[in-house]
XYZ file of C-alpha atoms in Angstrom:
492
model
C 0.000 0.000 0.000
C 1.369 3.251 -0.607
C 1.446 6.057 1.570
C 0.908 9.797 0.367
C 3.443 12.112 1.441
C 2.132 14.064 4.141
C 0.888 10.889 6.131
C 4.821 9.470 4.914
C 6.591 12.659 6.996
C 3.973 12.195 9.867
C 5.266 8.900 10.319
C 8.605 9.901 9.895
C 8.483 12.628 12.089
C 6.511 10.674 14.980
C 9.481 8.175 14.763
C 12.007 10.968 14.905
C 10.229 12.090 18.094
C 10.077 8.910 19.481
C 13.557 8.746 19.567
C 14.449 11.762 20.654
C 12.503 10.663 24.070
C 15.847 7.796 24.219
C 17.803 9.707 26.238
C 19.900 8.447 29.975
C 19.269 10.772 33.296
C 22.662 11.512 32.899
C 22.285 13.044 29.024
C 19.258 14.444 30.535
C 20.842 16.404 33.487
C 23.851 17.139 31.132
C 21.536 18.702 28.513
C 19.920 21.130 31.370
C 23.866 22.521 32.586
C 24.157 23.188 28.942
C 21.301 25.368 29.137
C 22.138 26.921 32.175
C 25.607 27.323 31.211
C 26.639 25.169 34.205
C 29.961 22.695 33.734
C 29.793 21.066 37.442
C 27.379 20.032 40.139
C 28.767 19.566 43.434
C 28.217 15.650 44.211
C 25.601 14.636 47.103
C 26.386 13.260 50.538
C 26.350 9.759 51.151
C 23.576 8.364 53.640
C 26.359 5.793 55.191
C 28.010 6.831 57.953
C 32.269 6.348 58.480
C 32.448 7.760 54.320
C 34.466 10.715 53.385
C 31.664 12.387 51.994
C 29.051 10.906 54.565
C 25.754 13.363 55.883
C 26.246 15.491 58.293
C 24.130 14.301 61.175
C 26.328 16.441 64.103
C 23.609 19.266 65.459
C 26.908 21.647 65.836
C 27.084 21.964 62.515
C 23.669 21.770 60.844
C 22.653 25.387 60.801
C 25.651 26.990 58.894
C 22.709 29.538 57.635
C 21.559 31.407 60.420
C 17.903 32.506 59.149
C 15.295 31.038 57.181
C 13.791 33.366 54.455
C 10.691 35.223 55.971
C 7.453 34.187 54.359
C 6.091 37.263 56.007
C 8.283 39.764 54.376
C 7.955 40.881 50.516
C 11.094 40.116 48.239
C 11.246 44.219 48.420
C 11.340 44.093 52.631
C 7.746 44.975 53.114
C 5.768 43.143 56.073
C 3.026 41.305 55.585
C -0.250 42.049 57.362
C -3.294 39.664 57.132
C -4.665 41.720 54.243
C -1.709 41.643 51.892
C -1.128 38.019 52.590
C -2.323 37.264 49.196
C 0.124 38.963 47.385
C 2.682 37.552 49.140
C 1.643 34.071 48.353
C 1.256 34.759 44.669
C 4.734 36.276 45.137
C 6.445 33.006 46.920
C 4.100 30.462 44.657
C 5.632 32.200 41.489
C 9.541 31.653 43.149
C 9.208 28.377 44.062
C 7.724 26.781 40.946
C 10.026 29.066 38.734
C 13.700 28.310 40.981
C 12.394 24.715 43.005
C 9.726 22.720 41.199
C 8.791 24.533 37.769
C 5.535 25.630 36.795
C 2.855 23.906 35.074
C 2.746 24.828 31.627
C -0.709 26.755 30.116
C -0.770 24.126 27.611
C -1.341 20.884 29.255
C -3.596 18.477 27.193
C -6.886 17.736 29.026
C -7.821 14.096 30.782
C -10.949 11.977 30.011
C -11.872 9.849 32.992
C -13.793 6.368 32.898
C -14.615 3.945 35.302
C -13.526 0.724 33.835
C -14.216 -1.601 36.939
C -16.290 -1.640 39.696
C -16.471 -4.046 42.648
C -18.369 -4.653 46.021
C -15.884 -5.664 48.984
C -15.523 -6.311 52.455
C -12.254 -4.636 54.472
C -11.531 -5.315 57.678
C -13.639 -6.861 60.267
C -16.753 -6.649 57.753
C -16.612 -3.382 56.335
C -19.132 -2.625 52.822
C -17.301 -0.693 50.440
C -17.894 -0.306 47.018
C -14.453 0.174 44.931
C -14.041 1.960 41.473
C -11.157 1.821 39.094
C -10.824 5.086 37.488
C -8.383 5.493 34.291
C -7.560 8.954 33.142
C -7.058 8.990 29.496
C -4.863 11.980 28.448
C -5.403 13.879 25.248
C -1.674 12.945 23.418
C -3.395 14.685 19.779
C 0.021 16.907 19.871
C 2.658 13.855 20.170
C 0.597 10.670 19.303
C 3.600 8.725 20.086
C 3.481 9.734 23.645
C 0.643 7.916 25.614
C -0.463 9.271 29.246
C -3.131 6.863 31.315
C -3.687 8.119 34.689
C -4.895 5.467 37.076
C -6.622 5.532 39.880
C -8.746 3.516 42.604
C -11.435 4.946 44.832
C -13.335 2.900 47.863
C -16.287 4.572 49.448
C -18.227 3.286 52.352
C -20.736 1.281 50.823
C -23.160 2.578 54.042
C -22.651 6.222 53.748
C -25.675 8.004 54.386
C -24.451 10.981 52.482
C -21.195 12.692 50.851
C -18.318 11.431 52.332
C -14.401 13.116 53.052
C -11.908 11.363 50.562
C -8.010 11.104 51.282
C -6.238 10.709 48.243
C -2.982 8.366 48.946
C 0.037 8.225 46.529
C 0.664 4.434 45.753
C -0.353 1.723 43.623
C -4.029 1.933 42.077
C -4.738 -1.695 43.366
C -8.686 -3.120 44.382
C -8.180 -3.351 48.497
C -9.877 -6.771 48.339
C -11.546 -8.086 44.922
C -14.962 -10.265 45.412
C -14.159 -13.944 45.285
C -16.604 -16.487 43.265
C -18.722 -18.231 45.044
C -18.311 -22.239 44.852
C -20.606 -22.780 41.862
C -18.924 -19.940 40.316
C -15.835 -21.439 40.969
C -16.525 -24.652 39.836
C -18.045 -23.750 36.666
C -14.549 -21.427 36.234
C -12.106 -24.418 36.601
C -14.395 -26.885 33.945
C -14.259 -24.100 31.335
C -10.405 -23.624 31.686
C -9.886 -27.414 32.024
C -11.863 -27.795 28.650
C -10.033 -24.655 26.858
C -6.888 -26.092 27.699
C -7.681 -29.815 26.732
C -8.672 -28.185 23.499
C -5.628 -26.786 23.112
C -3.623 -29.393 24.174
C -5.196 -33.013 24.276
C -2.748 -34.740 26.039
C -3.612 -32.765 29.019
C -6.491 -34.490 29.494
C -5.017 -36.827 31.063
C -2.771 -35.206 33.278
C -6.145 -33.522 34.763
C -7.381 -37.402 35.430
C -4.471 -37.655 37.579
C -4.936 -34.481 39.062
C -8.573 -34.075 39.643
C -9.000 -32.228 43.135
C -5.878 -29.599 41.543
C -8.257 -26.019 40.816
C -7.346 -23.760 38.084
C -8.883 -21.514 39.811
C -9.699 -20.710 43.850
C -10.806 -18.373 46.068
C -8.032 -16.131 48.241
C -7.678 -17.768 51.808
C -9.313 -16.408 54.489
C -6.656 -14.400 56.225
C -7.354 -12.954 60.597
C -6.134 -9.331 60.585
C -2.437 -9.096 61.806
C -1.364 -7.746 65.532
C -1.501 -4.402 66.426
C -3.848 -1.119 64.713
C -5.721 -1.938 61.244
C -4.252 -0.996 58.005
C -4.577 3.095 57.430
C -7.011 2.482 54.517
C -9.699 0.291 56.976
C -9.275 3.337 59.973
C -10.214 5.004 57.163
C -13.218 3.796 55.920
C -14.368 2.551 59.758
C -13.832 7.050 60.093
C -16.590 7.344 57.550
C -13.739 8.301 54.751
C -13.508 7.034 51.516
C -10.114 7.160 49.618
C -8.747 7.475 46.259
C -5.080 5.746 45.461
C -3.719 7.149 42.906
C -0.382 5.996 40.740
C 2.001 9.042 40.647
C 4.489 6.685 38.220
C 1.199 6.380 36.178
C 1.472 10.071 34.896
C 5.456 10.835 35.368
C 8.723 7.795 35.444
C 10.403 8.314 38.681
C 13.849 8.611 36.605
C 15.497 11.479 34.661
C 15.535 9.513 31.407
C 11.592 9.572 31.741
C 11.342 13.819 31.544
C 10.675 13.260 27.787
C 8.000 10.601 27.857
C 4.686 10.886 30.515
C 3.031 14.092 31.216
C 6.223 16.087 30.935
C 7.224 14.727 27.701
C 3.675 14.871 26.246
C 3.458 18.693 27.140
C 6.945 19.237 25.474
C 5.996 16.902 22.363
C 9.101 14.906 23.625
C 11.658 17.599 23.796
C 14.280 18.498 26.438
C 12.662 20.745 29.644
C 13.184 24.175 30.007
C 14.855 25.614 33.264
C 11.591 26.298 34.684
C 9.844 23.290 33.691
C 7.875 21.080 36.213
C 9.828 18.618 37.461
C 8.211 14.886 38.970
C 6.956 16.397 42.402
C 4.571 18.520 40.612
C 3.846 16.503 37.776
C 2.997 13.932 40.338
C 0.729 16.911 42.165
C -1.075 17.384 38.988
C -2.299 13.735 38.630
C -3.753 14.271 42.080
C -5.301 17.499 40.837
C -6.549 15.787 37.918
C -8.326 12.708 40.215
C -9.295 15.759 42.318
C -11.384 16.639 39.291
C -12.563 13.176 38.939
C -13.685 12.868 42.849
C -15.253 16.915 42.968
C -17.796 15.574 40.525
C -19.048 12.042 42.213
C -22.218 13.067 44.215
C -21.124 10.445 47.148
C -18.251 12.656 47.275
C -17.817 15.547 49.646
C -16.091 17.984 47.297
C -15.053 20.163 50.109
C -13.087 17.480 52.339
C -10.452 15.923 49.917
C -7.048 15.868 51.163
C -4.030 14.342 49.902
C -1.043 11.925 51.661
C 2.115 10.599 50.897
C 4.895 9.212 52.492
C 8.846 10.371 51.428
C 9.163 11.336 47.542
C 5.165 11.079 47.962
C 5.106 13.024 50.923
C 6.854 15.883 48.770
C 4.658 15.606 46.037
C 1.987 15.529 48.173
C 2.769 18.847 50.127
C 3.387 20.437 46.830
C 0.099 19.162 45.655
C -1.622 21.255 48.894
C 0.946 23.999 48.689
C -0.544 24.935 44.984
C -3.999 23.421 44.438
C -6.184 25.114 47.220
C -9.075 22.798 46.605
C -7.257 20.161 48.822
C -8.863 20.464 52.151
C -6.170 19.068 54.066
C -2.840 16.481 54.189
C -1.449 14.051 55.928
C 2.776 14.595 54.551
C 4.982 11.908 55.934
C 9.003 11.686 56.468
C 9.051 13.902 53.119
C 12.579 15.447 54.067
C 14.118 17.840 51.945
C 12.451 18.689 48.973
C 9.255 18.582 51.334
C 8.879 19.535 54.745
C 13.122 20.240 55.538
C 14.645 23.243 55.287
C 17.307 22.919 51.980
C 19.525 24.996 53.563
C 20.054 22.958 56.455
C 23.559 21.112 56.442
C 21.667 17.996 57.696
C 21.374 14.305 56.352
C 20.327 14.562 52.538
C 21.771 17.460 50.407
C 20.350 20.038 47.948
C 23.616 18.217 45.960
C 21.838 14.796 46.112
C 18.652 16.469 44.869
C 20.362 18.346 41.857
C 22.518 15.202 40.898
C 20.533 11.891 41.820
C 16.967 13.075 41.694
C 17.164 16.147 39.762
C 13.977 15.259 37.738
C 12.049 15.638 41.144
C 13.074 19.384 40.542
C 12.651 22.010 37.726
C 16.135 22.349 36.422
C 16.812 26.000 37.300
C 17.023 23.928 40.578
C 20.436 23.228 39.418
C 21.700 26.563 39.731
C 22.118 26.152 43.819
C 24.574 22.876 43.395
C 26.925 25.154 41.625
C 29.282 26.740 44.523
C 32.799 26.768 44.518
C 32.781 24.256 41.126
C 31.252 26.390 38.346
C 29.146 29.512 37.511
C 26.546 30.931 38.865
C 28.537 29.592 42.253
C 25.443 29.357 43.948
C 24.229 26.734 46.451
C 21.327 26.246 49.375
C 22.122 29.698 51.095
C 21.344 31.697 48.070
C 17.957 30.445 47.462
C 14.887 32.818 47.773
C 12.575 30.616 49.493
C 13.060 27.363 51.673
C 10.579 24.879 53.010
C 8.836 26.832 55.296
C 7.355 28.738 52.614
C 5.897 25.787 51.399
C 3.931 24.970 54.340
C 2.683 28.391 54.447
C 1.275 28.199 51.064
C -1.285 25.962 52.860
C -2.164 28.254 55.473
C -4.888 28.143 57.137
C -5.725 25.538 55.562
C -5.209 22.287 57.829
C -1.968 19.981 57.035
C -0.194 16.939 60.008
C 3.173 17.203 59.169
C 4.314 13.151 60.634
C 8.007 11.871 61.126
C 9.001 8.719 62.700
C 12.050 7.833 64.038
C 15.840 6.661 62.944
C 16.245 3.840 65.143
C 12.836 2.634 63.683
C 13.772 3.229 59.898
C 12.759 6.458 59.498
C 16.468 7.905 58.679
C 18.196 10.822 60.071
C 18.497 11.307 56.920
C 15.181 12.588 56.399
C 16.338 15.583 58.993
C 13.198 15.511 61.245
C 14.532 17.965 63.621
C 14.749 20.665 60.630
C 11.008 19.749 59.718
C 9.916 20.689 62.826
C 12.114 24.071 62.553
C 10.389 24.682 59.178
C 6.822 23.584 60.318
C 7.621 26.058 63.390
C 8.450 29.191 61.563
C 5.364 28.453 58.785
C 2.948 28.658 62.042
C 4.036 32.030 61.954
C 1.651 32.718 58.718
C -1.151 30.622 60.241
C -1.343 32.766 63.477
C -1.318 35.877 61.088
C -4.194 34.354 59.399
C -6.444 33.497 62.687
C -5.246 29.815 62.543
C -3.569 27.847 65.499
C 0.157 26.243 65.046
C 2.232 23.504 66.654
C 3.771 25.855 69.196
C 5.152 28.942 69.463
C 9.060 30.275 69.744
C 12.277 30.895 67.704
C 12.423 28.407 64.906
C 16.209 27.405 65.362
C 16.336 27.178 68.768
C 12.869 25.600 69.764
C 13.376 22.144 71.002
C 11.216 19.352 69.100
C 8.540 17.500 70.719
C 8.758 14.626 72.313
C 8.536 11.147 70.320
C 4.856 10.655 70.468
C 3.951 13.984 71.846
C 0.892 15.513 70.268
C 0.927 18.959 68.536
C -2.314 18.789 67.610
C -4.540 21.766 68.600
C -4.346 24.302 65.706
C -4.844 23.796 61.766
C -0.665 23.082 61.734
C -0.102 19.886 63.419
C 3.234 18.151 63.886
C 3.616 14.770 65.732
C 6.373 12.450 65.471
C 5.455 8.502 66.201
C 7.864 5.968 67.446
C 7.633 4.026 63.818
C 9.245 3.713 60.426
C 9.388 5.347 57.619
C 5.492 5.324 57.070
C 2.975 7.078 58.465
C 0.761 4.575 59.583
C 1.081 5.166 63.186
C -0.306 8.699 62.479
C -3.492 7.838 60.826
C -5.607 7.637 63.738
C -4.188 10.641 65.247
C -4.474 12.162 61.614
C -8.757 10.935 61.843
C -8.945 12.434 65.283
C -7.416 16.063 64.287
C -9.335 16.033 61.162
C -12.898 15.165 62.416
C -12.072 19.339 64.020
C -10.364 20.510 61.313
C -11.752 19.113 58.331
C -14.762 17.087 58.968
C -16.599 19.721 61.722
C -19.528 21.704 61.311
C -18.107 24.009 58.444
């Protein structure tokens, strides 16, 4: 068959595109310097202790910067009053996407949601829920050879007497627990596979003679909840929540090679970033803006009570997601370190080095800039950036956000600096006092000590506790249900 010229160059040109996309992190990153004019990055820290270029984990030495940027000061000097608080956060929202995560560009191809599955279940000790699986088709017209399929799972409480609050969770899109066959059904399953395959294969027949109580198919075992509190996702749904999973990798590749396929890629028809493009994090945010859509539309849904969690990278994009789509009600961030809750331009555990050389994609690439000291222009690093962490929780203000950590001798690393959360979580209460709201405490940021390992901070809109787990946040969901039913799920 032949092909007429114009369809002949769209092919070619598709393919061309296509393989442009075939690029390593490393030709990635490289491309960005070139952009940026930048001819070094100064290498991260290592996260083992006893190597020459090991973390810094000595307290002594952690706060070579002696101040945090103000949030409640204009980039001219100004102070901020209540009033004028929304210029401000136009002014630090505009810095951090265009020098931290990028922005979102204007031209971002829409998403058409279906349901594709939906099953009754039973959680926990008998709980009805009825479970969706959402997929998010987006609109690749502009670079057919990219393909973008958000997915997503939602579980309601099959009970609910009206809309219920949704926590959207960063994590696989998986059913909780599928509906088995019943008996008959299973029965009838097993005959119809034993007779396709004996069709296929005829001598198979008899090895099924010899096998006749062997099942092609059977029901999961029956398996007694584990020791200790239920799974987050059942304290959920016995809290009268419903949640949503949905897969951040489904939108954005949590690798540098990936910046020119997913969402990213699509929006850039496969080309390289720009320095202020979005990196992962918010990529990742705007899938969970995008389900946000989904979920504001489903009458069992209480629009006004969605909030978002996510635990390390997730618990970055997750912040981000609240710091810059106010329709999130609330969040639940967990260990998210730097990047998320830390202060960058503390010299503590993980580096603003590891972040511009490992994980760069995470960032926008004029992120890049602030790995640069002493090793190539600009000569820039952590102490020369505009805004830091704290400005990130303030975004949400006074809107209601649990900042959780857990502890290093339970896996949650010092790495993950949870001291410097709390300094950053501590000096962003600032802007929710200003704005009638209630923080974890009160006093200098740097010099504060934290709370105690399990030691509520719970009574205002910022709350802060640290559990005696992992690196999860699991231990903090029922603490998380108790704040919320006053913060979020209260008379309104």
């Amino acid at each position: 068959m032949r092909r007429t010229l114009p369809a002949l160059a769209a092919v070619l040109l598709a393919t061309a595109a296509l393989a442009q996309t075939a690029v390593t992190a490393d030709q990635d990153r490289e491309q960005m310097m070139g952009q940026l004019g930048i001819t070094a990055l100064v290498p991260g820290v290592s996260g083992e202790p006893g190597r020459p270029n090991s973390a810094n984990e000595d307290e002594g030495r952690a706060t070579p910067y002696p101040h945090l940027p103000d949030p409640l000061r204009f980039a001219d000097g100004r102070p901020v009053t209540a009033k004028s608080w929304p210029r401000r956060r136009v002014e630090l929202a505009e810095v951090l996407a265009r020098e931290v995560y990028g922005r979102v560009p204007a031209n971002v191809p829409g998403v058409d949601w279906q349901v594709t599955a939906t099953d009754r279940e039973v959680i926990g000790f008998g709980q009805p829920v009825i479970a969706r699986r959402v997929i998010g088709t987006v609109d690749n017209r502009a670079a057919p050879q990219i393909a973008v399929r958000l997915r997503m799972t939602v579980v309601l409480p099959a009970n609910a007497k009206g809309p219920v609050p949704v926590l959207m969770m960063f994590g696989r899109a998986d059913f909780p627990a599928p509906s088995q066959p019943d008996p008959d059904e299973i029965d009838r399953i097993n005959t119809a596979m034993r007779a396709l395959l004996v069709r296929q294969d005829p001598p198979l027949a008899a090895v099924f003679d010899r096998h006749q109580a062997f099942p092609l198919a059977s029901a999961a075992p029956f398996r007694f909840p584990g020791p200790g509190e239920p799974p987050p996702i059942e304290q959920l749904i016995a809290a009268g929540w419903g949640y949503a999973m949905i897969d951040p990798l489904s939108a954005q590749e949590d690798d540098g090679s990936g910046l020119r396929r997913g969402i990213i890629g699509l929006t850039n028809r496969g080309r390289p970033r720009a320095p202020d493009d979005w990196g992962a994090l918010r990529a990742w945010a705007w899938a969970a803006g995008r389900g946000l859509d989904w979920l504001a539309r489903d009458p069992n849904v209480d629009a006004k009570r969605i909030g978002i969690e996510g635990v390390s990278r997730y618990g970055k994009a997750a912040l981000v997601a609240l710091a810059f789509d106010p329709r999130f009600a609330t969040g639940l961030i967990g260990s998210s370190g730097k990047g998320g809750a830390t202060p960058l331009r503390r010299n503590f555990g993980e580096s603003v080095g590891n972040l511009a050389t490992g994980e760069y994609h995470w960032m926008a690439g004029n992120f890049l800039k602030y790995d640069t000291k002493g090793v190539s222009r600009p000569g820039l690093d952590a102490a020369d950036l505009p805004v830091d962490s704290n400005a990130l929780i303030a975004l949400v203000a006074p809107r209601p956000v649990f900042i959780s950590y857990g502890v290093p001798e339970a896996g949650d690393a010092k790495w993950l600096d949870q001291r410097g959360s709390w300094m950053a979580t501590l000096d962003a209460a600032r802007v929710y006092r200003l704005l009638g709201a209630a923080g974890p405490d009160t006093g200098d940021a740097l010099t504060t000590p934290m709370p105690a390992v399990n030691e509520d901070r719970l009574d205002g809109a910022l709350a802060w506790r640290q559990h005696d787990g992992g690196h999860t946040d699991a231990p903090n969901m029922r603490h998380f249900l108790r704040w919320a039913g006053r913060f979020v799920t209260g008379p309104r």
